[in-house]
mmCIF file of C-alpha atoms and ligand atoms in Angstrom:
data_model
loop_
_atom_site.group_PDB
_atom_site.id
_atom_site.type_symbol
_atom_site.label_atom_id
_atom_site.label_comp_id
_atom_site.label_asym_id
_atom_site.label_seq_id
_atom_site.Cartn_x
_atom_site.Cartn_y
_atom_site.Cartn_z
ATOM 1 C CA UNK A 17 -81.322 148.970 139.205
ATOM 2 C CA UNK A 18 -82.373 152.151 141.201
ATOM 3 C CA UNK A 19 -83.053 151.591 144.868
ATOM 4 C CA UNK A 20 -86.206 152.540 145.956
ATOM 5 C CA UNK A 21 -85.551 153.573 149.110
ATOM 6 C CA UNK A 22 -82.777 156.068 147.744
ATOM 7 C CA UNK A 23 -83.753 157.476 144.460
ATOM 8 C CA UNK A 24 -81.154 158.903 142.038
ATOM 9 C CA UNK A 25 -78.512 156.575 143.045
ATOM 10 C CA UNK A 26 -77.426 153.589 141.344
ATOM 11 C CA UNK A 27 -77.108 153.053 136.966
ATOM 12 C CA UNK A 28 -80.778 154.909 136.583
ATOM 13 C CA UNK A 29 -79.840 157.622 138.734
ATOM 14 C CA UNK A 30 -76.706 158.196 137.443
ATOM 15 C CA UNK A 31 -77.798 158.033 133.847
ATOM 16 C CA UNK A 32 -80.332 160.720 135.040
ATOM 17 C CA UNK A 33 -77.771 163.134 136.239
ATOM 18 C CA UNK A 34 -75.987 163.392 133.402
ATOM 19 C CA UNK A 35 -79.259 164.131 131.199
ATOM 20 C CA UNK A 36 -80.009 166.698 133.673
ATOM 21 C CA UNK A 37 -76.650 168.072 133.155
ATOM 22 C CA UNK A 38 -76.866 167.974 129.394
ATOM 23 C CA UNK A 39 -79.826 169.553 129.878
ATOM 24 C CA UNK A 40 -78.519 172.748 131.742
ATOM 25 C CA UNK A 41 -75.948 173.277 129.632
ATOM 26 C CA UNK A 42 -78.209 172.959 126.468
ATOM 27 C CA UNK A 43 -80.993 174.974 127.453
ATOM 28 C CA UNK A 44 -78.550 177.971 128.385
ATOM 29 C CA UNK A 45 -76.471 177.216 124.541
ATOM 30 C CA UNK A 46 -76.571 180.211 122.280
ATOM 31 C CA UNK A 47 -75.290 177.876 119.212
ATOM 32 C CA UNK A 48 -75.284 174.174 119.786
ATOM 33 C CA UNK A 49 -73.387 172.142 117.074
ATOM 34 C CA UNK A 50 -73.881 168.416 116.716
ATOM 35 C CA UNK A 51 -71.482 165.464 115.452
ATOM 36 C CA UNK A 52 -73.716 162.519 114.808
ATOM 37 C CA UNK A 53 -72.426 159.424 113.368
ATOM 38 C CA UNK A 54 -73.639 155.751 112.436
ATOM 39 C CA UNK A 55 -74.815 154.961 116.113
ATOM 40 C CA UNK A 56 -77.721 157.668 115.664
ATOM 41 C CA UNK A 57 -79.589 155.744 112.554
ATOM 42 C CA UNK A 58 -78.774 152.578 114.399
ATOM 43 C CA UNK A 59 -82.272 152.461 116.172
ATOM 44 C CA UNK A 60 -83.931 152.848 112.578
ATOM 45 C CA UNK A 61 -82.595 149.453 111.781
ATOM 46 C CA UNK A 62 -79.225 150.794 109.733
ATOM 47 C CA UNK A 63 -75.706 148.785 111.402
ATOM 48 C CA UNK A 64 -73.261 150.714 112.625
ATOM 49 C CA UNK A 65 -69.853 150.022 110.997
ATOM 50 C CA UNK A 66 -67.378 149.164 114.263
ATOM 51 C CA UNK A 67 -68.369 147.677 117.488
ATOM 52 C CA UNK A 68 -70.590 144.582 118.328
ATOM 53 C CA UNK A 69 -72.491 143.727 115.252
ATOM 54 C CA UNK A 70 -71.102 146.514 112.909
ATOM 55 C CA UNK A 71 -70.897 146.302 109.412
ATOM 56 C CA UNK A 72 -67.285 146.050 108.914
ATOM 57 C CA UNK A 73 -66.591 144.116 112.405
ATOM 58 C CA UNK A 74 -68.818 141.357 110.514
ATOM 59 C CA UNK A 75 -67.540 141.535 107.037
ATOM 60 C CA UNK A 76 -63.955 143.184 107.610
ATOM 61 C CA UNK A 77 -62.976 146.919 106.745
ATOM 62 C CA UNK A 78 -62.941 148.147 103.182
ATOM 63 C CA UNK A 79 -59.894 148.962 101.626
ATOM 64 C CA UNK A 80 -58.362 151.900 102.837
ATOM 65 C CA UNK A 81 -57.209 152.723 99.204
ATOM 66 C CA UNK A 82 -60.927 152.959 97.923
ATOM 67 C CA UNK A 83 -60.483 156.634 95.804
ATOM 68 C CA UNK A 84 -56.987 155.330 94.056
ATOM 69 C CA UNK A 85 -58.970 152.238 92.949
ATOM 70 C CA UNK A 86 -61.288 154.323 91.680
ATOM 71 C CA UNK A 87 -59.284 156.564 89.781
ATOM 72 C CA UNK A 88 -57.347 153.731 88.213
ATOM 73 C CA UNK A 89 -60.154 152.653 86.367
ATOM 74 C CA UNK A 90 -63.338 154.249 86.829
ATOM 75 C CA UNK A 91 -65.176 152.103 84.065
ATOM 76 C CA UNK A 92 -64.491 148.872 85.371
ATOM 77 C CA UNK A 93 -65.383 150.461 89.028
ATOM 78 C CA UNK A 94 -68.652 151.512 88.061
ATOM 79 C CA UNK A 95 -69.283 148.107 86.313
ATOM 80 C CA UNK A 96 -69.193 146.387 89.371
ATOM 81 C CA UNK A 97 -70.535 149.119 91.379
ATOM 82 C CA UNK A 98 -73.541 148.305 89.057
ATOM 83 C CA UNK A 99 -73.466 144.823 89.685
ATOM 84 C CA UNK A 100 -73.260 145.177 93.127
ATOM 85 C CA UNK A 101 -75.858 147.579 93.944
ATOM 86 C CA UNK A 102 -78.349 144.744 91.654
ATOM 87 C CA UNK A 103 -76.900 141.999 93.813
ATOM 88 C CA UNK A 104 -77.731 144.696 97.024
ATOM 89 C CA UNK A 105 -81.149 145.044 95.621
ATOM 90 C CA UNK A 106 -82.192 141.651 95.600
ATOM 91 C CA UNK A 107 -80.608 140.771 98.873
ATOM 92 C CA UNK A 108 -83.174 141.708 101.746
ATOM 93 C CA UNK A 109 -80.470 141.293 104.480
ATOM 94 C CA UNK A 110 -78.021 144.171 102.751
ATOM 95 C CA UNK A 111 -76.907 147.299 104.183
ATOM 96 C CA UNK A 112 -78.457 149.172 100.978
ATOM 97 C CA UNK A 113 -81.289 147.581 101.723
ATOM 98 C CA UNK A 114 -81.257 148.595 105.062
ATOM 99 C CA UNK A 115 -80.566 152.219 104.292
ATOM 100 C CA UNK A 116 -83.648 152.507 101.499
ATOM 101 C CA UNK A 117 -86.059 151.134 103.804
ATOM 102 C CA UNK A 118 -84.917 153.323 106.894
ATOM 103 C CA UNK A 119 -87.059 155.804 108.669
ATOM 104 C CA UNK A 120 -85.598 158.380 110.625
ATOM 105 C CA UNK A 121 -86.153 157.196 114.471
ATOM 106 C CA UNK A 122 -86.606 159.479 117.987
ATOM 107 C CA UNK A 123 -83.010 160.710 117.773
ATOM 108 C CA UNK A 124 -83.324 162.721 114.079
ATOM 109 C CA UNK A 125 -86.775 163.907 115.406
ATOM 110 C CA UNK A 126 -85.473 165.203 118.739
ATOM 111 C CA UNK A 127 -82.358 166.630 116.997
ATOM 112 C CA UNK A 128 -84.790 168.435 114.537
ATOM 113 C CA UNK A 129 -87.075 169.447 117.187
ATOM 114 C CA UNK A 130 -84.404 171.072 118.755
ATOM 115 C CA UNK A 131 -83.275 172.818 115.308
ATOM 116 C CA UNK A 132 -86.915 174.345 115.987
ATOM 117 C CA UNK A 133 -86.192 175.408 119.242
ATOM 118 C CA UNK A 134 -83.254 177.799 118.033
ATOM 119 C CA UNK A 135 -80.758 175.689 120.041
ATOM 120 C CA UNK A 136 -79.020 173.183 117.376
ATOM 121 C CA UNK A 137 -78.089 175.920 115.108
ATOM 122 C CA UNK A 138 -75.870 172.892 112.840
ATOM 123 C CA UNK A 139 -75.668 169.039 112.242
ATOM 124 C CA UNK A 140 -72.519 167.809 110.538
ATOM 125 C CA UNK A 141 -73.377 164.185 110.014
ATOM 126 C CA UNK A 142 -70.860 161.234 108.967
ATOM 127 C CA UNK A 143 -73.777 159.546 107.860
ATOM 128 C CA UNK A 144 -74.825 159.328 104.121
ATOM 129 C CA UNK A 145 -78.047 157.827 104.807
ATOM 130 C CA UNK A 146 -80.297 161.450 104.347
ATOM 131 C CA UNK A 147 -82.057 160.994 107.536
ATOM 132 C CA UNK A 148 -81.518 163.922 108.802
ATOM 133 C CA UNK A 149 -82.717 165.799 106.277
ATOM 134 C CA UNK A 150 -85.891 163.847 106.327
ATOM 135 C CA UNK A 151 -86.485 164.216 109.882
ATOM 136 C CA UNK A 152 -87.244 167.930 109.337
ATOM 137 C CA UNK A 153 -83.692 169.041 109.755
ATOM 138 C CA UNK A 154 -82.370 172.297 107.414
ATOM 139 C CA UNK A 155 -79.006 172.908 108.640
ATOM 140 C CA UNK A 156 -76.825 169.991 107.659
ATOM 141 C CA UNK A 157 -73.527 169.367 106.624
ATOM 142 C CA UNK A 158 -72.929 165.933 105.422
ATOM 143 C CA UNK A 159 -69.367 165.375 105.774
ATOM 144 C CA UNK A 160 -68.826 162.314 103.713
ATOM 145 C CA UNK A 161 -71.780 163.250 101.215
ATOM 146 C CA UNK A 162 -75.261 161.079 100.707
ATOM 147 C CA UNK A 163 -75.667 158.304 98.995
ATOM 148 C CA UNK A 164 -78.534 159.234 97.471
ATOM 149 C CA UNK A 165 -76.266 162.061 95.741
ATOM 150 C CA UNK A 166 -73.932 162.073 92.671
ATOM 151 C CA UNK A 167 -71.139 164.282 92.099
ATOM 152 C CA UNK A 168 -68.748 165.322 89.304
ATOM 153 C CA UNK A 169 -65.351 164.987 90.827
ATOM 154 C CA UNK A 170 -63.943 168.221 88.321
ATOM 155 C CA UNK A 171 -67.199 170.812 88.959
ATOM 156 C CA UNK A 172 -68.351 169.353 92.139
ATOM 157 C CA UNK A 173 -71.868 169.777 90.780
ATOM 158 C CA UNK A 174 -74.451 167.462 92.571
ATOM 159 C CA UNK A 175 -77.289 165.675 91.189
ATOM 160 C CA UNK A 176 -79.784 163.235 92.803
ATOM 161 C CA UNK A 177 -78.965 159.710 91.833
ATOM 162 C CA UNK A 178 -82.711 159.269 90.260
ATOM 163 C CA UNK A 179 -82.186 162.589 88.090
ATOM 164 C CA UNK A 180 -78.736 161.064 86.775
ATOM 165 C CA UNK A 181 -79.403 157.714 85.002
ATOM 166 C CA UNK A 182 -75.971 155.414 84.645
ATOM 167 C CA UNK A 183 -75.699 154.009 81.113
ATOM 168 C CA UNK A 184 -74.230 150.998 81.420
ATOM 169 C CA UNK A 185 -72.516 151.000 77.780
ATOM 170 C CA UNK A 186 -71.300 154.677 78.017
ATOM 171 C CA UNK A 187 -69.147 154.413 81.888
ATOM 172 C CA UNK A 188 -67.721 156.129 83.457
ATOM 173 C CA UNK A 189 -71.192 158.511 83.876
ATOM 174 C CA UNK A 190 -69.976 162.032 82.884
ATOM 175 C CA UNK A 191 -70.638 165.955 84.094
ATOM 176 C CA UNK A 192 -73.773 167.069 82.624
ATOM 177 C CA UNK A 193 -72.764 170.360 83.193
ATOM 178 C CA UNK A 194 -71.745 172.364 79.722
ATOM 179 C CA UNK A 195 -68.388 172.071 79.167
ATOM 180 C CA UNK A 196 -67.467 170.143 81.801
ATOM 181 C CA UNK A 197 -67.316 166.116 81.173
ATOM 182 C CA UNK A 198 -65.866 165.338 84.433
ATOM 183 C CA UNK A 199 -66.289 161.880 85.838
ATOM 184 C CA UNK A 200 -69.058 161.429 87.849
ATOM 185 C CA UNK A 201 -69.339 159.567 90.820
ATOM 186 C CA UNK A 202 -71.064 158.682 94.272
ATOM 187 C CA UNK A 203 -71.454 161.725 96.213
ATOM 188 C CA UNK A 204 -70.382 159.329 99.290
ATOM 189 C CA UNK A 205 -66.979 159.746 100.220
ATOM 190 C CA UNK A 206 -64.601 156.733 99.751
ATOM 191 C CA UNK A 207 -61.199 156.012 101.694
ATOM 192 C CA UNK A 208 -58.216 158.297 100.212
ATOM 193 C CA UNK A 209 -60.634 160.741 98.410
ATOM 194 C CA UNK A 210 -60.748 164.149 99.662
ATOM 195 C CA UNK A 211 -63.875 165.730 101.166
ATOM 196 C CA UNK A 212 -65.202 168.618 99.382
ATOM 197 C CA UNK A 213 -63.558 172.219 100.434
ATOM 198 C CA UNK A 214 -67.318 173.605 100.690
ATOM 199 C CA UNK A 215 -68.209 170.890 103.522
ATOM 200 C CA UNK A 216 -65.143 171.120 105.186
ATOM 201 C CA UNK A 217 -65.084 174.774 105.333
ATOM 202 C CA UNK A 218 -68.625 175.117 106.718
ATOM 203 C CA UNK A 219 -67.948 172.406 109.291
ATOM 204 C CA UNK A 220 -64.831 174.661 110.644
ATOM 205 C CA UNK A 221 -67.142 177.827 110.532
ATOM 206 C CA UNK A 222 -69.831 176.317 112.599
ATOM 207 C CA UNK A 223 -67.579 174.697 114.685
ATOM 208 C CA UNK A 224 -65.905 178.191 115.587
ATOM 209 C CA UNK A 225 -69.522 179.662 116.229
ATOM 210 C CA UNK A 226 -70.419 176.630 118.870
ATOM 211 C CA UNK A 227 -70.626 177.350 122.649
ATOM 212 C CA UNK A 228 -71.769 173.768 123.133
ATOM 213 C CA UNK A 229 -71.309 170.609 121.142
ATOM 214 C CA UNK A 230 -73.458 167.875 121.197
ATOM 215 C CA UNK A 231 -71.745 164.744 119.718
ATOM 216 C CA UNK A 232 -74.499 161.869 119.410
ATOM 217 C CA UNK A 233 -73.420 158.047 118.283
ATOM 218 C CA UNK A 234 -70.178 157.805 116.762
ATOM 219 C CA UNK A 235 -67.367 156.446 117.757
ATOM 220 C CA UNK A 236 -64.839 159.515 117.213
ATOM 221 C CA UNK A 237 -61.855 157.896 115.452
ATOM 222 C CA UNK A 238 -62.491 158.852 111.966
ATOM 223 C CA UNK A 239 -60.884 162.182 111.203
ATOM 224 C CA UNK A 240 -61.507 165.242 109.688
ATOM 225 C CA UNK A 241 -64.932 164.950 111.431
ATOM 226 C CA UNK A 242 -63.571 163.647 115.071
ATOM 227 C CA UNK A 243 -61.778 167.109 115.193
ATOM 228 C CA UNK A 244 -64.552 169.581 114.775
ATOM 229 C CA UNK A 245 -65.876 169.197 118.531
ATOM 230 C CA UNK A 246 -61.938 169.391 120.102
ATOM 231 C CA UNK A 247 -61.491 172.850 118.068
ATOM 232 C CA UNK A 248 -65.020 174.440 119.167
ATOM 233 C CA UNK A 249 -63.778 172.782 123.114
ATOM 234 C CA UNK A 250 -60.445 174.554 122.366
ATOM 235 C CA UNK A 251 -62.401 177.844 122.015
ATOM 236 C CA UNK A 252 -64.291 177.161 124.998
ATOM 237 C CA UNK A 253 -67.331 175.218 123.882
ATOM 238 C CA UNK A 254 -69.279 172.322 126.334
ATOM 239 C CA UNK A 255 -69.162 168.987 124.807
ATOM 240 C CA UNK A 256 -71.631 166.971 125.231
ATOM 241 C CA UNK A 257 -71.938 163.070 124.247
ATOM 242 C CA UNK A 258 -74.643 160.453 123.715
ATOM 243 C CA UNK A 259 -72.826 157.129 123.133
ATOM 244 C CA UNK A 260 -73.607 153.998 124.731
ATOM 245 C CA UNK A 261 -69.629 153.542 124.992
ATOM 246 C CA UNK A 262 -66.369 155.775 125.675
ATOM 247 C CA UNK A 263 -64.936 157.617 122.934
ATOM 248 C CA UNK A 264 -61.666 158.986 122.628
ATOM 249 C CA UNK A 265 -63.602 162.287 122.992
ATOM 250 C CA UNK A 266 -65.137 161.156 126.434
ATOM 251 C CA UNK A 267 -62.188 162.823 128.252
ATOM 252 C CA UNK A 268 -63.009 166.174 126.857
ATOM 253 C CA UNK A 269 -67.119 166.123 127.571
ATOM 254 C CA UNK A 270 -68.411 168.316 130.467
ATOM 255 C CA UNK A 271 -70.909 164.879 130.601
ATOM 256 C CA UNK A 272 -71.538 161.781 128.412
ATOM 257 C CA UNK A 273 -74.966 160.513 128.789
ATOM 258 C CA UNK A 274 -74.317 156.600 128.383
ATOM 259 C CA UNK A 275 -77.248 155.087 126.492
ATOM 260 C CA UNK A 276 -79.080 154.644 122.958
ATOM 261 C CA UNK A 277 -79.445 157.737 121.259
ATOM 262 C CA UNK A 278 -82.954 157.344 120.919
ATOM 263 C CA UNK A 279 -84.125 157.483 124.045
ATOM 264 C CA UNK A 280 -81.927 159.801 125.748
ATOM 265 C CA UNK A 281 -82.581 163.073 123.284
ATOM 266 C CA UNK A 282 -85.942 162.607 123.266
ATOM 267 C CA UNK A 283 -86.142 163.033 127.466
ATOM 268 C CA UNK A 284 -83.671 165.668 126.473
ATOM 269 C CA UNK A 285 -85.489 167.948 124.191
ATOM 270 C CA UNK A 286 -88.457 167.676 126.318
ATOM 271 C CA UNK A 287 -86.706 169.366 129.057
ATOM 272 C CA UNK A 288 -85.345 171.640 127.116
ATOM 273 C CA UNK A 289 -88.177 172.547 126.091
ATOM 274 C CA UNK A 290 -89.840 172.977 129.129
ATOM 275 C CA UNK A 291 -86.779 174.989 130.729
ATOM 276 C CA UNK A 292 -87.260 177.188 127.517
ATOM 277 C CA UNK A 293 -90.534 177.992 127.715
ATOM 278 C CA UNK A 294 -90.662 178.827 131.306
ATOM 279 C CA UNK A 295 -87.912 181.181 130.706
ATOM 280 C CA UNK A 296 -85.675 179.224 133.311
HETATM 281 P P1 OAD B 139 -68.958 153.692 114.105
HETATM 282 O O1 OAD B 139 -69.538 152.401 113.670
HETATM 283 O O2 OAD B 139 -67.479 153.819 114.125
HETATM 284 O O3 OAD B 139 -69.459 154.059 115.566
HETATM 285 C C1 OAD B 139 -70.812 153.996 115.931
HETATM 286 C C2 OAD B 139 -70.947 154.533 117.338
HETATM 287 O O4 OAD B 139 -72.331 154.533 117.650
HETATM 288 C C3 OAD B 139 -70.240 153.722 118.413
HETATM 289 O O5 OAD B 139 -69.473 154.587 119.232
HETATM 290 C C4 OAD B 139 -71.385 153.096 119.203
HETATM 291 O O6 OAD B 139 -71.078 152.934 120.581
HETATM 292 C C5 OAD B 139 -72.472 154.117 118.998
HETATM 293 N N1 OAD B 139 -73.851 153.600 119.136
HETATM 294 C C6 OAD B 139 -74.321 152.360 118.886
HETATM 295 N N2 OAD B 139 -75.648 152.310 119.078
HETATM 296 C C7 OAD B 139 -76.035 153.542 119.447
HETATM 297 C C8 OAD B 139 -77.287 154.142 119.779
HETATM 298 N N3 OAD B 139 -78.436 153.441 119.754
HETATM 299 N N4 OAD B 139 -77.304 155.457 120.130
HETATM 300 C C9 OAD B 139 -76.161 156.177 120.156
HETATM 301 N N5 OAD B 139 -74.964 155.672 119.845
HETATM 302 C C10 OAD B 139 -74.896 154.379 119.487
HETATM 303 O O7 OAD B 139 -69.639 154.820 113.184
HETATM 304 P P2 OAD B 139 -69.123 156.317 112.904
HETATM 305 O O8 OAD B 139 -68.536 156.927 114.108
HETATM 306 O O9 OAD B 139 -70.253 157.000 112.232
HETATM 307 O O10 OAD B 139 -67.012 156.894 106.885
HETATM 308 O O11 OAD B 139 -67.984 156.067 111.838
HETATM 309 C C11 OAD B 139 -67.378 157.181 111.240
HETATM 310 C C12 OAD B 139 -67.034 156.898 109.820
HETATM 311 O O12 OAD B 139 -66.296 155.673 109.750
HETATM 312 C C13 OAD B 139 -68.214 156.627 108.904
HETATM 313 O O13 OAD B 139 -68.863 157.790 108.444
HETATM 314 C C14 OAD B 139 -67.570 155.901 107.761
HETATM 315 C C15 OAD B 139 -66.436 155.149 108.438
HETATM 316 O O14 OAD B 139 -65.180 155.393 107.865
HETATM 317 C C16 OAD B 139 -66.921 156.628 105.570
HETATM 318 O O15 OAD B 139 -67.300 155.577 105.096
HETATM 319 C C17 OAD B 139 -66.318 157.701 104.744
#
């Protein structure tokens, strides 16, 4: 608790400093990047997947081998990815369900608002949940695709899921694309499989562009995506992080703002704001 009697000290303060600090460094960015990850959707009622009450730290980690599964047997994998997503839809406590029925929350809004601003000039998210996008935001890369998506793993073509109906008698799904036939699957990215040249290659561009990084709710350990804010700090750029907790990439922040994403950008775009307007 802050002490009246000598404001700015104490948790409060402290956590104010840094979002004055993220602040400076923001308002004087000429191209902000942002890493978000699971933490950011967490406040519109989507678990994260490590940590306290995370998907995986409740029902254990997936296995690691998820594409080579996949490969070896693509009709039997979409049978029970069939069964499962039923099962999913009739369960209300299930992280599908939880990702249909979430709204983007004050963190996508303030992250698009500040898209608006000219200052974010580029999300790459790890999240597949299209909030984001649905917040207002234009410039996204989603790193480990949507799950609203599917893709043909030979043509990479992309189709949303409600344009591409599944057959059940006729798996696996195939390309619709002439002369193609590829299997279809997911657009989300499983363990082992590799992410798509295109996304990769725009998250190194933007990443090379950044003079500041803003890295908001995830926990940093999953790589290719981890790396993007180390190689625009190894060309100079400020990182900044919103995280409740330390991240491996803690060390390398000019400030981490401890606390729920939702809260803190919100303060943090309205400063922003007001620095920008006034010309400051
Ligand atoms: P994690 O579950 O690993 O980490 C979530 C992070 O969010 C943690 O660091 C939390 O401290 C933080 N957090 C929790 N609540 C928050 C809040 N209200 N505001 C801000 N931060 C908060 O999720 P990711 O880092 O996204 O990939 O995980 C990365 C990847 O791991 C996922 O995309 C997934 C998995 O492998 C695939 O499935 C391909």
């Amino acid at each position: 608790m802050d002490d009246p009697a000598s404001p700015g000290q104490g948790r409060d303060g402290e956590l104010a400093a840094t979002i004055d600090r993220a602040v400076e460094i923001l308002a004087r960015a000429q191209y902000a990047v942002v890493l978000t990850g699971a933490g950011v959707s967490k406040e519109s009622g989507i678990p994260t997947f490590r940590g306290e009450g995370g998907l995986w730290t409740v029902n254990g980690e997936p296995p690691m081998n998820g594409f080579q599964l996949f490969l070896e047997d693509t009709a039997g994998w979409w049978r029970q990815r069939l069964e499962r997503r039923r099962a999913e839809e009739g369960d209300p406590a299930s992280f599908a369900r939880a990702v249909d029925e979430a709204r983007p929350n004050a963190a996508h809004e303030a992250l698009a608002e500040l898209e608006r601003l000219g200052v974010v000039k580029h999300v790459i998210t790890q999240n597949v949940d299209d909030l984001h996008r649905r917040a207002g935001q234009h410039a996204i890369t989603e790193i480990h695709g949507n799950r609203h998506w599917m893709r043909c793993l030979d043509c990479g073509a992309r189709w949303p899921a409600s344009e591409f109906p599944v057959d059940e008698n006729r798996l696996p799904p195939r390309c619709a694309r002439p002369g193609c036939a590829g299997v279809v699957k997911d657009d989300t990215v499983m363990f082992g499989e590799p992410i798509p040249d295109e996304a990769l290659a725009r998250c190194d561009a933007e990443s090379r562009l950044a003079d500041c990084f803003l890295i908001v709710g995830t926990s940093a350990v999953v790589m290719p995506a981890a790396g993007f804010p180390l190689l625009a700090w190894q060309r100079g750029a400020a990182l900044v992080e919103i995280n409740p907790e330390p991240t491996p990439l803690t060390g390398y922040a000019e400030v981490s703002c401890r606390g729920a994403a939702g809260a803190i950008l919100p303060e943090l775009v309205s400063a922003v704001r007001t620095r920008r307007s006034a010309g400051a």
